[in-house]
Every structure is written in structure tokens, then in C-alpha cells.
Coordinates of C-alpha atoms and ligand atoms in Angstrom, one line a residue:
M1 CA 146.9 9.0 154.8
T2 CA 144.4 9.7 157.6
T3 CA 144.1 7.6 160.7
T4 CA 141.1 7.2 162.9
S5 CA 140.9 6.6 166.6
S6 CA 140.1 2.9 166.0
A7 CA 143.2 2.4 163.8
R8 CA 145.4 -0.4 165.2
R9 CA 149.2 -0.7 165.0
A10 CA 151.2 -3.6 166.3
P11 CA 151.8 -3.3 170.1
A12 CA 155.4 -2.8 171.3
S13 CA 157.3 -6.0 171.6
R14 CA 158.5 -7.3 174.9
R15 CA 162.0 -6.5 173.8
T16 CA 161.1 -2.9 173.0
L17 CA 159.5 -2.4 176.4
Q18 CA 162.4 -3.9 178.2
D19 CA 165.0 -1.7 176.5
F20 CA 163.2 1.4 175.2
F21 CA 166.4 3.4 175.0
E22 CA 168.5 0.7 173.4
L23 CA 170.9 0.3 176.3
D24 CA 171.7 -3.2 175.0
S25 CA 174.1 -1.8 172.5
L26 CA 176.2 -0.4 175.3
Y27 CA 176.9 -3.8 176.9
D28 CA 179.9 -5.9 175.9
A29 CA 179.7 -9.5 174.7
E30 CA 180.4 -11.0 178.1
E31 CA 177.8 -8.8 179.8
R32 CA 175.2 -9.8 177.2
L33 CA 176.1 -13.5 177.5
I34 CA 175.7 -13.5 181.3
R35 CA 172.4 -11.6 181.0
D36 CA 171.1 -14.0 178.4
S37 CA 172.0 -17.2 180.2
V38 CA 170.5 -16.0 183.5
R39 CA 167.4 -14.9 181.5
E40 CA 167.0 -18.4 180.0
F41 CA 167.4 -20.1 183.4
V42 CA 164.9 -17.8 185.2
R43 CA 162.3 -18.0 182.5
G44 CA 162.7 -21.8 182.1
E45 CA 163.2 -22.9 185.6
I46 CA 162.0 -20.3 188.1
L47 CA 159.0 -18.6 186.5
P48 CA 156.9 -21.7 185.9
H49 CA 157.1 -22.7 189.6
V50 CA 157.7 -19.5 191.6
G51 CA 154.0 -18.7 192.2
E52 CA 153.6 -22.1 193.9
W53 CA 156.8 -21.7 195.9
W54 CA 155.7 -18.3 197.1
L55 CA 152.2 -19.4 198.0
H56 CA 153.6 -22.3 200.1
G57 CA 156.5 -20.3 201.6
D58 CA 159.1 -22.5 200.0
F59 CA 162.6 -21.7 198.9
P60 CA 163.7 -25.0 197.2
A61 CA 166.8 -26.5 198.8
D62 CA 168.5 -27.2 195.4
L63 CA 168.5 -23.6 194.2
P64 CA 171.8 -22.5 195.7
R65 CA 173.6 -25.2 193.8
R66 CA 171.7 -24.5 190.6
F67 CA 172.7 -20.8 190.9
G68 CA 176.3 -21.9 191.6
E69 CA 176.4 -24.2 188.6
L70 CA 175.4 -21.3 186.4
G71 CA 178.1 -19.1 187.9
M72 CA 175.6 -16.7 189.4
L73 CA 177.2 -16.3 192.8
G74 CA 180.1 -13.9 193.5
L75 CA 180.1 -13.0 189.8
T76 CA 182.5 -10.0 190.2
L77 CA 185.1 -11.9 192.3
P78 CA 188.3 -13.3 190.8
E79 CA 188.1 -16.7 189.1
R80 CA 190.5 -18.3 191.6
F81 CA 187.7 -17.9 194.2
G82 CA 185.0 -19.3 191.9
G83 CA 183.9 -15.9 190.6
A84 CA 183.9 -14.8 186.9
G85 CA 185.8 -11.5 187.3
A86 CA 182.8 -10.0 185.6
S87 CA 181.9 -6.3 185.6
Y88 CA 179.5 -4.6 188.0
T89 CA 177.3 -3.9 185.0
A90 CA 177.1 -7.7 184.4
Y91 CA 176.2 -8.2 188.1
G92 CA 173.5 -5.6 187.7
L93 CA 172.1 -7.3 184.6
L94 CA 172.1 -10.6 186.5
N95 CA 170.2 -9.1 189.4
R96 CA 167.6 -7.7 187.0
E97 CA 167.0 -11.0 185.3
V98 CA 166.8 -12.9 188.6
E99 CA 164.3 -10.4 190.1
Y100 CA 162.2 -10.6 186.9
G101 CA 161.5 -14.1 188.4
D102 CA 161.2 -13.1 192.1
S103 CA 162.7 -10.7 194.6
G104 CA 163.3 -13.5 197.0
M105 CA 165.5 -15.3 194.5
R106 CA 167.4 -12.0 194.0
S107 CA 167.7 -11.5 197.7
F108 CA 169.4 -14.9 198.0
V109 CA 171.9 -13.9 195.2
S110 CA 172.4 -10.4 196.8
V111 CA 173.1 -11.7 200.2
Q112 CA 175.4 -14.5 199.1
S113 CA 177.4 -12.3 196.7
S114 CA 177.3 -8.8 198.2
L115 CA 176.9 -9.4 201.9
V116 CA 178.8 -12.6 202.5
M117 CA 181.3 -13.2 199.7
H118 CA 182.2 -9.5 199.4
P119 CA 183.1 -8.9 203.1
I120 CA 185.1 -12.2 203.2
H121 CA 186.9 -11.1 200.0
A122 CA 187.4 -7.5 201.1
Y123 CA 188.2 -8.0 204.8
G124 CA 188.8 -11.7 205.4
S125 CA 192.3 -13.3 205.8
E126 CA 193.6 -15.5 202.9
P127 CA 192.8 -18.7 204.8
L128 CA 189.2 -17.5 205.3
Q129 CA 188.9 -16.6 201.7
E130 CA 190.2 -20.0 200.6
A131 CA 188.0 -21.9 203.0
W132 CA 184.7 -20.1 202.1
L133 CA 184.7 -18.3 198.8
P134 CA 184.8 -21.4 196.5
L135 CA 182.1 -23.2 198.5
L136 CA 179.9 -20.1 198.5
A137 CA 180.4 -19.6 194.8
S138 CA 179.4 -23.1 194.0
G139 CA 176.3 -22.9 196.2
E140 CA 177.6 -25.9 198.3
A141 CA 177.6 -23.4 201.2
V142 CA 175.0 -20.8 202.0
G143 CA 175.9 -17.6 203.9
C144 CA 173.9 -14.9 205.7
F145 CA 174.5 -11.4 207.0
G146 CA 173.5 -10.5 210.6
L147 CA 173.4 -6.8 211.2
T148 CA 169.7 -6.0 212.0
E149 CA 168.4 -6.7 215.5
P150 CA 164.9 -6.5 217.1
D151 CA 165.7 -3.0 218.3
A152 CA 168.3 -1.9 215.8
G153 CA 167.2 -1.7 212.1
S154 CA 167.5 1.7 210.5
D155 CA 170.0 2.6 213.2
P156 CA 172.4 -0.3 213.3
G157 CA 174.7 1.7 215.6
A158 CA 172.1 0.9 218.4
M159 CA 173.1 -2.8 218.1
R160 CA 173.2 -4.7 221.4
T161 CA 175.1 -7.8 220.2
R162 CA 178.4 -7.9 222.1
C163 CA 181.8 -9.5 221.5
R164 CA 184.6 -9.8 224.0
R165 CA 188.1 -11.1 223.5
V166 CA 189.1 -14.1 225.6
G167 CA 192.7 -15.1 224.8
E168 CA 192.9 -16.1 221.1
E169 CA 189.1 -16.2 220.8
W170 CA 186.2 -13.8 220.6
V171 CA 182.9 -14.7 222.4
I172 CA 179.7 -13.2 220.8
T173 CA 176.3 -12.9 222.4
G174 CA 173.2 -11.3 220.9
V175 CA 170.1 -11.6 218.7
K176 CA 169.8 -10.8 215.0
R177 CA 166.4 -10.4 213.3
W178 CA 165.2 -10.5 209.7
I179 CA 168.2 -12.4 208.4
T180 CA 167.8 -13.6 204.8
S181 CA 168.9 -17.3 204.4
G182 CA 169.5 -17.4 208.2
S183 CA 168.4 -21.0 209.0
N184 CA 169.9 -22.3 205.7
A185 CA 173.3 -20.8 206.3
H186 CA 176.5 -22.6 206.9
V187 CA 178.3 -19.4 207.7
A188 CA 177.1 -16.1 209.1
I189 CA 178.7 -12.6 208.9
V190 CA 177.9 -11.3 212.4
W191 CA 178.4 -7.6 213.5
A192 CA 178.9 -7.0 217.2
R193 CA 180.2 -4.2 219.5
D194 CA 183.4 -4.9 221.5
E195 CA 182.6 -4.8 225.2
A196 CA 186.1 -3.3 225.8
D197 CA 186.0 -0.2 223.6
E198 CA 182.5 -0.2 221.9
T199 CA 184.1 -0.7 218.4
V200 CA 181.8 -2.5 215.9
R201 CA 183.6 -5.6 214.7
G202 CA 182.6 -8.2 212.1
F203 CA 183.1 -12.0 212.4
V204 CA 182.8 -15.0 210.2
V205 CA 180.8 -17.4 212.3
E206 CA 180.3 -21.0 211.3
T207 CA 176.7 -21.8 212.1
D208 CA 177.5 -25.3 213.6
R209 CA 179.4 -23.7 216.5
D210 CA 178.0 -24.2 220.1
G211 CA 175.6 -21.5 221.1
F212 CA 174.4 -20.6 217.6
S213 CA 170.8 -21.2 216.5
A214 CA 168.3 -19.9 213.9
V215 CA 164.5 -19.8 213.9
D216 CA 162.5 -18.9 210.8
I217 CA 160.0 -16.0 210.7
K218 CA 156.9 -17.8 209.2
T219 CA 154.3 -15.0 209.2
K220 CA 155.5 -13.1 206.2
A221 CA 153.1 -11.7 203.6
S222 CA 156.1 -10.7 201.4
M223 CA 159.2 -12.5 200.3
R224 CA 157.5 -15.8 200.8
A225 CA 159.9 -17.7 198.5
S226 CA 162.8 -16.6 200.6
V227 CA 164.1 -17.8 204.0
T228 CA 164.1 -15.0 206.7
S229 CA 165.2 -15.9 210.2
E230 CA 166.1 -14.8 213.7
L231 CA 169.7 -15.7 214.8
Y232 CA 170.5 -16.4 218.4
L233 CA 174.2 -16.3 219.5
D234 CA 174.7 -17.4 223.1
E235 CA 178.3 -17.1 224.1
V236 CA 179.5 -18.3 220.6
A237 CA 183.3 -18.6 220.6
V238 CA 185.2 -18.0 217.3
P239 CA 189.0 -17.8 216.8
D240 CA 190.6 -14.4 216.3
A241 CA 191.4 -15.5 212.7
N242 CA 187.6 -15.3 212.0
R243 CA 187.6 -11.5 212.7
L244 CA 187.2 -9.3 209.7
A245 CA 189.9 -6.6 209.2
V246 CA 187.6 -3.7 209.4
E247 CA 186.4 -1.6 212.4
G248 CA 183.4 0.6 213.0
L249 CA 180.0 0.9 211.2
R250 CA 182.0 1.5 208.0
G251 CA 182.4 -2.3 207.8
P252 CA 178.7 -3.3 207.5
L253 CA 177.7 -0.1 205.6
S254 CA 180.3 -0.7 202.9
C255 CA 178.8 -4.1 202.3
L256 CA 175.4 -2.5 202.1
N257 CA 176.7 -0.2 199.4
Q258 CA 177.4 -3.3 197.2
A259 CA 174.0 -4.9 197.9
R260 CA 172.0 -1.7 197.4
Y261 CA 173.7 -1.3 194.0
G262 CA 172.4 -4.7 193.0
I263 CA 168.9 -3.9 194.3
A264 CA 168.8 -0.7 192.2
W265 CA 169.2 -3.0 189.1
G266 CA 167.2 -5.9 190.4
V267 CA 163.9 -4.2 191.1
L268 CA 163.7 -3.2 187.5
G269 CA 163.2 -6.8 186.6
A270 CA 160.2 -7.1 188.9
G271 CA 158.8 -3.8 187.5
F272 CA 159.3 -4.8 183.8
Y273 CA 157.7 -8.2 184.5
C274 CA 154.6 -6.3 185.8
L275 CA 154.5 -3.9 182.8
E276 CA 154.7 -6.8 180.3
E277 CA 152.0 -8.7 182.2
A278 CA 149.7 -5.7 182.3
A279 CA 150.2 -4.8 178.7
A280 CA 149.4 -8.4 177.6
Y281 CA 146.4 -8.6 179.9
V282 CA 144.7 -5.3 178.8
D283 CA 145.3 -6.2 175.1
D284 CA 142.5 -8.8 175.2
R285 CA 140.4 -8.0 178.2
P286 CA 137.1 -6.5 177.0
V287 CA 135.4 -4.0 179.3
F288 CA 132.5 -1.8 178.2
G289 CA 132.7 -3.3 174.8
T290 CA 136.4 -2.7 173.9
P291 CA 139.7 -4.1 175.1
L292 CA 141.1 -2.2 178.1
A293 CA 144.1 -1.4 176.0
G294 CA 142.0 1.1 174.0
K295 CA 141.1 3.2 177.1
Q296 CA 143.0 6.4 177.6
L297 CA 143.4 6.0 181.3
V298 CA 144.8 2.5 180.9
Q299 CA 147.3 3.8 178.4
A300 CA 148.3 6.6 180.8
S301 CA 148.9 4.0 183.5
L302 CA 151.1 1.9 181.1
A303 CA 152.9 5.0 179.9
D304 CA 153.8 5.9 183.5
M305 CA 155.1 2.4 184.2
L306 CA 157.3 2.5 181.0
A307 CA 158.6 6.0 181.8
G308 CA 159.5 5.2 185.4
L309 CA 161.2 1.9 184.6
T310 CA 163.1 3.3 181.6
K311 CA 164.4 6.2 183.7
G312 CA 165.4 3.6 186.3
A313 CA 167.2 1.5 183.7
L314 CA 169.2 4.6 182.6
L315 CA 170.1 5.4 186.2
A316 CA 171.2 1.8 186.9
H317 CA 173.2 1.7 183.8
H318 CA 175.1 4.9 184.5
L319 CA 175.6 4.0 188.2
G320 CA 177.2 0.7 187.0
R321 CA 179.7 2.5 184.9
L322 CA 180.4 4.9 187.8
K323 CA 180.9 2.0 190.1
E324 CA 183.4 0.4 187.7
A325 CA 185.3 3.7 187.9
G326 CA 185.1 3.7 191.7
K327 CA 182.6 6.5 191.9
D328 CA 179.7 4.8 193.5
T329 CA 179.4 7.1 196.4
P330 CA 176.9 6.0 199.1
A331 CA 174.6 9.0 198.3
R332 CA 174.5 8.0 194.6
V333 CA 173.7 4.5 195.6
S334 CA 171.0 5.7 198.0
L335 CA 169.4 7.8 195.3
A336 CA 169.3 4.9 192.8
K337 CA 168.0 2.4 195.4
R338 CA 165.2 4.8 196.5
E339 CA 164.2 5.9 193.0
N340 CA 164.2 2.4 191.4
V341 CA 162.3 0.7 194.2
R342 CA 159.7 3.5 193.9
A343 CA 159.4 3.0 190.2
A344 CA 159.1 -0.8 190.5
L345 CA 156.6 -0.6 193.3
A346 CA 154.5 1.9 191.4
A347 CA 154.5 -0.4 188.3
A348 CA 153.6 -3.4 190.4
R349 CA 150.7 -1.6 192.1
A350 CA 149.4 -0.3 188.8
A351 CA 149.7 -3.7 187.1
R352 CA 147.9 -5.3 190.0
D353 CA 145.1 -2.8 189.6
L354 CA 144.8 -3.3 185.8
L355 CA 144.4 -7.0 186.3
G356 CA 141.3 -6.5 188.3
G357 CA 140.2 -9.5 190.4
N358 CA 142.7 -11.7 188.6
G359 CA 145.4 -9.4 190.0
I360 CA 144.9 -10.7 193.5
T361 CA 145.8 -14.3 192.5
T362 CA 149.3 -15.8 192.3
E363 CA 148.3 -17.1 188.8
Y364 CA 149.7 -13.7 187.7
G365 CA 152.9 -12.2 189.0
A366 CA 151.8 -8.7 189.8
I367 CA 150.6 -9.1 193.4
R368 CA 153.6 -11.4 194.3
H369 CA 156.0 -8.8 192.9
M370 CA 154.1 -6.0 194.6
L371 CA 154.2 -7.6 198.0
N372 CA 157.8 -8.6 197.7
L373 CA 158.7 -5.0 196.7
E374 CA 157.2 -3.8 199.9
A375 CA 160.0 -5.6 201.7
V376 CA 162.6 -4.4 199.3
A377 CA 161.4 -0.8 200.0
T378 CA 162.1 -1.6 203.7
Y379 CA 165.3 -3.5 203.7
E380 CA 168.8 -2.3 202.8
G381 CA 167.8 1.1 204.1
T382 CA 164.1 2.2 204.1
D383 CA 162.9 4.8 201.6
T384 CA 163.0 7.3 204.5
V385 CA 166.6 6.4 205.4
H386 CA 167.7 7.0 201.8
T387 CA 165.8 10.3 201.7
L388 CA 167.6 11.4 204.8
V389 CA 171.0 10.3 203.3
L390 CA 170.2 12.6 200.4
G391 CA 169.0 15.4 202.7
R392 CA 172.3 15.2 204.5
E393 CA 174.2 15.3 201.2
I394 CA 172.3 18.4 200.2
T395 CA 172.3 20.4 203.5
G396 CA 175.3 19.0 205.3
R397 CA 173.0 18.4 208.3
E398 CA 172.1 15.0 209.9
A399 CA 168.3 14.7 210.3
F400 CA 168.1 11.0 211.2
Ligands
TGC501 P1 177.6 7.3 209.5 O1 178.2 8.2 210.6 O2 176.9 8.0 208.4 O3 178.7 6.3 208.9 C1 179.5 5.6 209.8 C2 180.7 5.1 208.9 O4 180.2 4.4 207.8 C3 180.6 5.0 206.5 N1 179.4 4.8 205.7 C4 179.4 4.1 204.6 N2 180.4 3.4 204.0 C5 180.0 2.7 202.8 N3 178.8 2.7 202.3 C6 177.8 3.4 202.9 N4 176.6 3.3 202.4 C7 178.1 4.1 204.1 N5 177.3 4.9 204.9 C8 178.1 5.3 205.8 C9 180.8 6.5 206.9 O5 181.7 7.1 206.0 C10 181.4 6.3 208.3 O6 182.8 5.9 208.1 P2 184.0 6.3 209.1 O7 185.2 5.6 208.6 O8 184.0 7.8 209.0 O9 183.5 5.9 210.5 O10 176.6 6.3 210.3 P3 175.2 6.6 211.0 O11 175.2 5.8 212.2 O12 174.9 8.1 211.0 O13 174.2 5.9 210.0 C11 173.8 6.4 208.8 C12 172.6 5.6 208.2 C13 171.3 5.8 208.9 C14 172.5 6.0 206.7 C15 173.0 4.1 208.3 O14 173.0 3.6 209.6 C16 172.1 3.2 207.4 O15 172.3 3.0 206.3 N6 171.0 2.6 208.0 C17 170.2 1.6 207.4 C18 170.5 0.2 207.8 C19 170.4 -0.8 206.7 O16 170.3 -0.5 205.6 N7 170.3 -2.1 207.1 C20 170.3 -3.1 206.2 C21 170.6 -4.5 206.8 S1 171.0 -5.8 205.7 C22 169.6 -6.0 204.8 O17 168.7 -5.4 204.9 C23 169.7 -7.2 203.8 S2 168.2 -7.4 203.0 C24 168.5 -8.8 202.0 C25 168.9 -8.4 200.6 O18 169.8 -7.5 200.3 O19 168.3 -8.9 199.6
FAD502 P1 162.7 0.6 211.8 O1 164.1 1.1 211.7 O2 162.1 0.5 213.1 O3 161.8 1.6 210.9 C1 160.4 1.7 211.1 C2 159.9 3.0 210.3 O4 160.5 4.1 210.9 C3 160.3 2.9 208.8 O5 159.2 3.5 208.1 C4 161.5 3.9 208.8 O6 161.6 4.5 207.5 C5 161.1 4.9 209.8 N1 162.2 5.7 210.3 C6 163.4 5.2 210.7 N2 164.2 6.2 211.0 C7 163.5 7.4 210.9 C8 163.8 8.8 211.0 N3 164.9 9.2 211.5 N4 162.8 9.6 210.7 C9 161.6 9.2 210.3 N5 161.3 7.9 210.1 C10 162.2 7.0 210.4 N6 168.8 -7.3 207.9 C11 170.0 -7.9 208.0 O7 170.9 -7.5 208.7 N7 170.3 -9.0 207.2 C12 169.4 -9.5 206.3 O8 169.7 -10.4 205.6 C13 168.1 -8.9 206.2 N8 167.2 -9.4 205.4 C14 165.9 -8.9 205.4 C15 164.9 -9.5 204.7 C16 163.6 -9.0 204.8 C17 162.5 -9.8 204.1 C18 163.3 -7.9 205.6 C19 161.9 -7.4 205.7 C20 164.3 -7.3 206.3 C21 165.6 -7.8 206.3 N9 166.6 -7.2 207.0 C22 167.9 -7.7 207.1 C23 166.3 -6.1 207.9 C24 166.1 -4.7 207.3 O9 167.3 -4.2 206.8 C25 165.4 -3.8 208.3 O10 164.1 -4.3 208.4 C26 165.4 -2.4 207.8 O11 166.7 -1.8 207.9 C27 164.5 -1.5 208.7 O12 164.7 -1.7 210.1 P2 163.4 -2.0 211.0 O13 162.7 -3.1 210.4 O14 164.0 -2.2 212.4 O15 162.5 -0.7 211.0

């Protein structure tokens, strides 16, 4: 049988695009169940509204509890702390589904799970774990992670926030900037340098303590459906029992390793959303007499999106299995974060382009995802920082 250039076959289904290499068959029943229940929630309850939330700079106050009810917070932690004891692959799949909705929603989940619950679980005393982990898992309490400062972002070692021991307490003073969930938080993980010996220490700081305040950053053109704040700590006193049992930059950087892992998965959700949206749009958008989908350059753009995201999915999948085996070295995580953010951002930019004028409105998801992903490329280590981590790995020389 001969075919002509105008012959038409059925386009790939959503499912085929999302899982071009059939990774689904490698997940166990629990991983698939978690993925599917989050998918249903995001598609039913986030996607119909998130364009409006984003436009109006709104992160709905009831979302943390909704996430908590679904068991989405602290997924990998033991059940006695409100977690599900699930695999890191399940956590990755969850992030991907949430970010299919919006990077700001995934940021909330990442910060709560990887940057707040993780350090309390890994480095907090038993009483701190019992006091905070169940509340954070249920979404009754919100947490934030204060590492970055106005003059210390890529180089957190330059932090100016100070702590000093006074009897059985620690007194903390400083400013933290760009803090996700900052003004919503009941508890903050705060990193500070000890005035006595310059050691970096971490503290669990209840945000209703005297001297603590938070002010939102309202001028964002990215991550608009997410709360981002500046934290002010003016001689905030916490008991020694609130100090985390870890010293040095290793403390905060080990938390980042968890969150960056989740981001390497999450951004694929945003990227695949953009690919699906663009593929559907060009299918019935006539330009110069035929649908855009029939133009070679348009197909090349879609093929690049699919290839970049599919390679990212394979990378995330294998990194998950390495993490479960304790082999998620920081350099591997840096490579995955860098590559997958690049692939997702490229897909979002290409989708926005293919949507033409419609692509600049929030009636479609592409521009929202694209602008959000600009922040994702900056936070949790910029593209440059991860490039330099890999350069150090290859050459053995620091070039920061
Ligand atoms: P360096 O000398 O390399 O390391 C100091 C100590 O830390 C250990 N380490 C790590 N441990 C675990 N995971 C990692 N990724 C680690 N990287 C380093 C290291 O072994 C060493 O331990 P020890 O025991 O020998 O002392 O530190 P450096 O000062 O040279 O810094 C290296 C650099 C530039 C890579 C690091 O500072 C860095 O990653 N900078 C980027 C900062 C960053 O990513 N900030 C993110 C803030 S939080 C955020 O953005 C949340 S966004 C919201 C959301 O997630 O959704
Ligand atoms: P800088 O470090 O000043 O970097 C500016 C530019 O210089 C970048 O392009 C960078 O790649 C480049 N650069 C840096 N070093 C080098 C070098 N050696 N060579 C060449 N170029 C270099 N932080 C938290 O602690 N908690 C949070 O919850 C949190 N949430 C965030 C949410 C959002 C929406 C955003 C935007 C940021 C958030 N951050 C958070 C902060 C984030 O981690 C920092 O913005 C990030 O680490 C970069 O720091 P910076 O903004 O100070 O940029």
C-alpha cells in the first residue's frame, strides 16, 4: 500500500506522549495508586482554577489541608509520623503530577516534605518530631525553610544571620529572603552562623515567637500561585531543644538534595502539560490553509519536546531507583535537576510559541508554566551552580 503526504493516522494519545518508553510497567501497585490519586485530584481540583489563582496571586488557604487529607505531605516518612512510608519513586511521581498543575503547588509540597519534614525527621529530637511531623503531614501546620538571604543565595556560606547561645536558649537575628510559604508558616527551619565559632546551625523556629515576622514579595511575574516571603528575625529566642543535630553547610545542603530530587521529577509534569497542550492546539489550528500540525517545522518542535521530556523521564526514573539504593550523590542530583529543568523550560517556551497570541494568555497553561519554570531554574541551585557542581566533579577543581 502506498501512502501520500496527506495521509492521516490517529495522533498519539495523551497516555502515549506521557509515557513514550512505557516506564509505567516498572512501577509497583502502590506507586501507581499514589500517582493516579494525585492525578485525579490535580486534574479535578487544581487545573480548573489555577489560571485564575495565578493571575490574582492567590494560594488558596485550604490547599495545605486538602494535600494533607490526600496523604501528599511527607509521603516517604514513616506512618507513625503521618507519612505513608512510600518509595522515593512514588514521591517523584507525586511531584510530577502536582507540577502538571502548577510549579507553585509543587513548591509547596517540596518545601513542606523535603525542606521542613525531612530535616525535622533526620536531625530533630524525638519530641520535636512528635510535636511537628503529624501536624505538617495533615496540613494543619505549614512550614518554611529559611536559608537564602538578600546577599547570600548561590553562596549560602555567605549568610549573615547569626545565633548565639544564652544559657539554655539560642538567640537568632537576621533576614531571610525568597522564602516559600514564609508568611503562611507556623514553623520555620532557620539556618544561622554561631557567633562563637562560625559553625552553621539549624533551628526549628515557631513563627509566633517574639521578634519573628514575615512580609510577602508581591511583585513576582513567576510562581504567582505560591507564597514567597522575606523573614525577619530580631533577637528571636528558641530553646536548645529546637536546635537540629547537624552542623555546617552539610545540614541545609543535605535537605536541598532531597528537594532537588523532587524537582527533577516535578518539572516533567509542567513540560508534559505544555507538550499535550501544544499538540492539541496545532491539531485544529488552520494556518496557510492547513492545520499547523501538518507543517514540518511544527512537527520538529513537537518532536524536540517529546524527546527532551522522555529522556528526562528516564533520568528521573533511574535516579529514583538509585536514591532508593542510597546512591543519589549530590552531583547526580545536580545533573538531573539541571537537565530536566532545561527540558521542561524548552518545552514550555516552544509550546507558548506554537500557541501564537493565545499563548500569552492564562486561558492556556503554557505561559504560566514557562514563567514558573524560570523561577525553578533559579531556585534550589541555579543552572550555573549545577553546571559548576558537575565541572567540579569532572575536574576536581572548584570554579564557583
Ligand atoms: P561544599 O564545600 O561543597 O559543601 C559543604 C558541605 O556540604 C556537603 N554538601 C552536600 N551534602 C548533601 N547534599 C548536597 N547537595 C551537598 N553539597 C555539598 C559537602 O559534602 C560538605 O560537607 P562536609 O561534611 O564535608 O562539610 O560547599 P560550598 O560552600 O562550596 O557550596 C557549594 C554549592 C555552591 C554547590 C552550594 O553552596 C549550593 O548548592 N548553592 C546553591 C544554594 C541553593 O541551592 N539554595 C537553595 C535554597 S532553598 C530553595 O531554593 C527552595 S525553593 C522552593 C522549592 O523547593 O520548591
Ligand atoms: P545569585 O546567587 O545572586 O545569582 C545571580 C546570578 O549569578 C545567577 O544567574 C547565578 O547562576 C549566577 N552565579 C552565581 N554564582 C556564579 C558563579 N560562581 N559564576 C557565574 N555565575 C554565577 N530560598 C530558601 O532558602 N528557601 C525557599 O523556600 C526559597 N524559595 C524560593 C522561591 C522562589 C520563587 C525563588 C525565586 C527563590 C527561592 N529561594 C528560596 C531562593 C533561591 O534558592 C535563590 O534565589 C537561588 O539560590 C539563587 O540565589 P540569588 O537569587 O541570590 O541569585
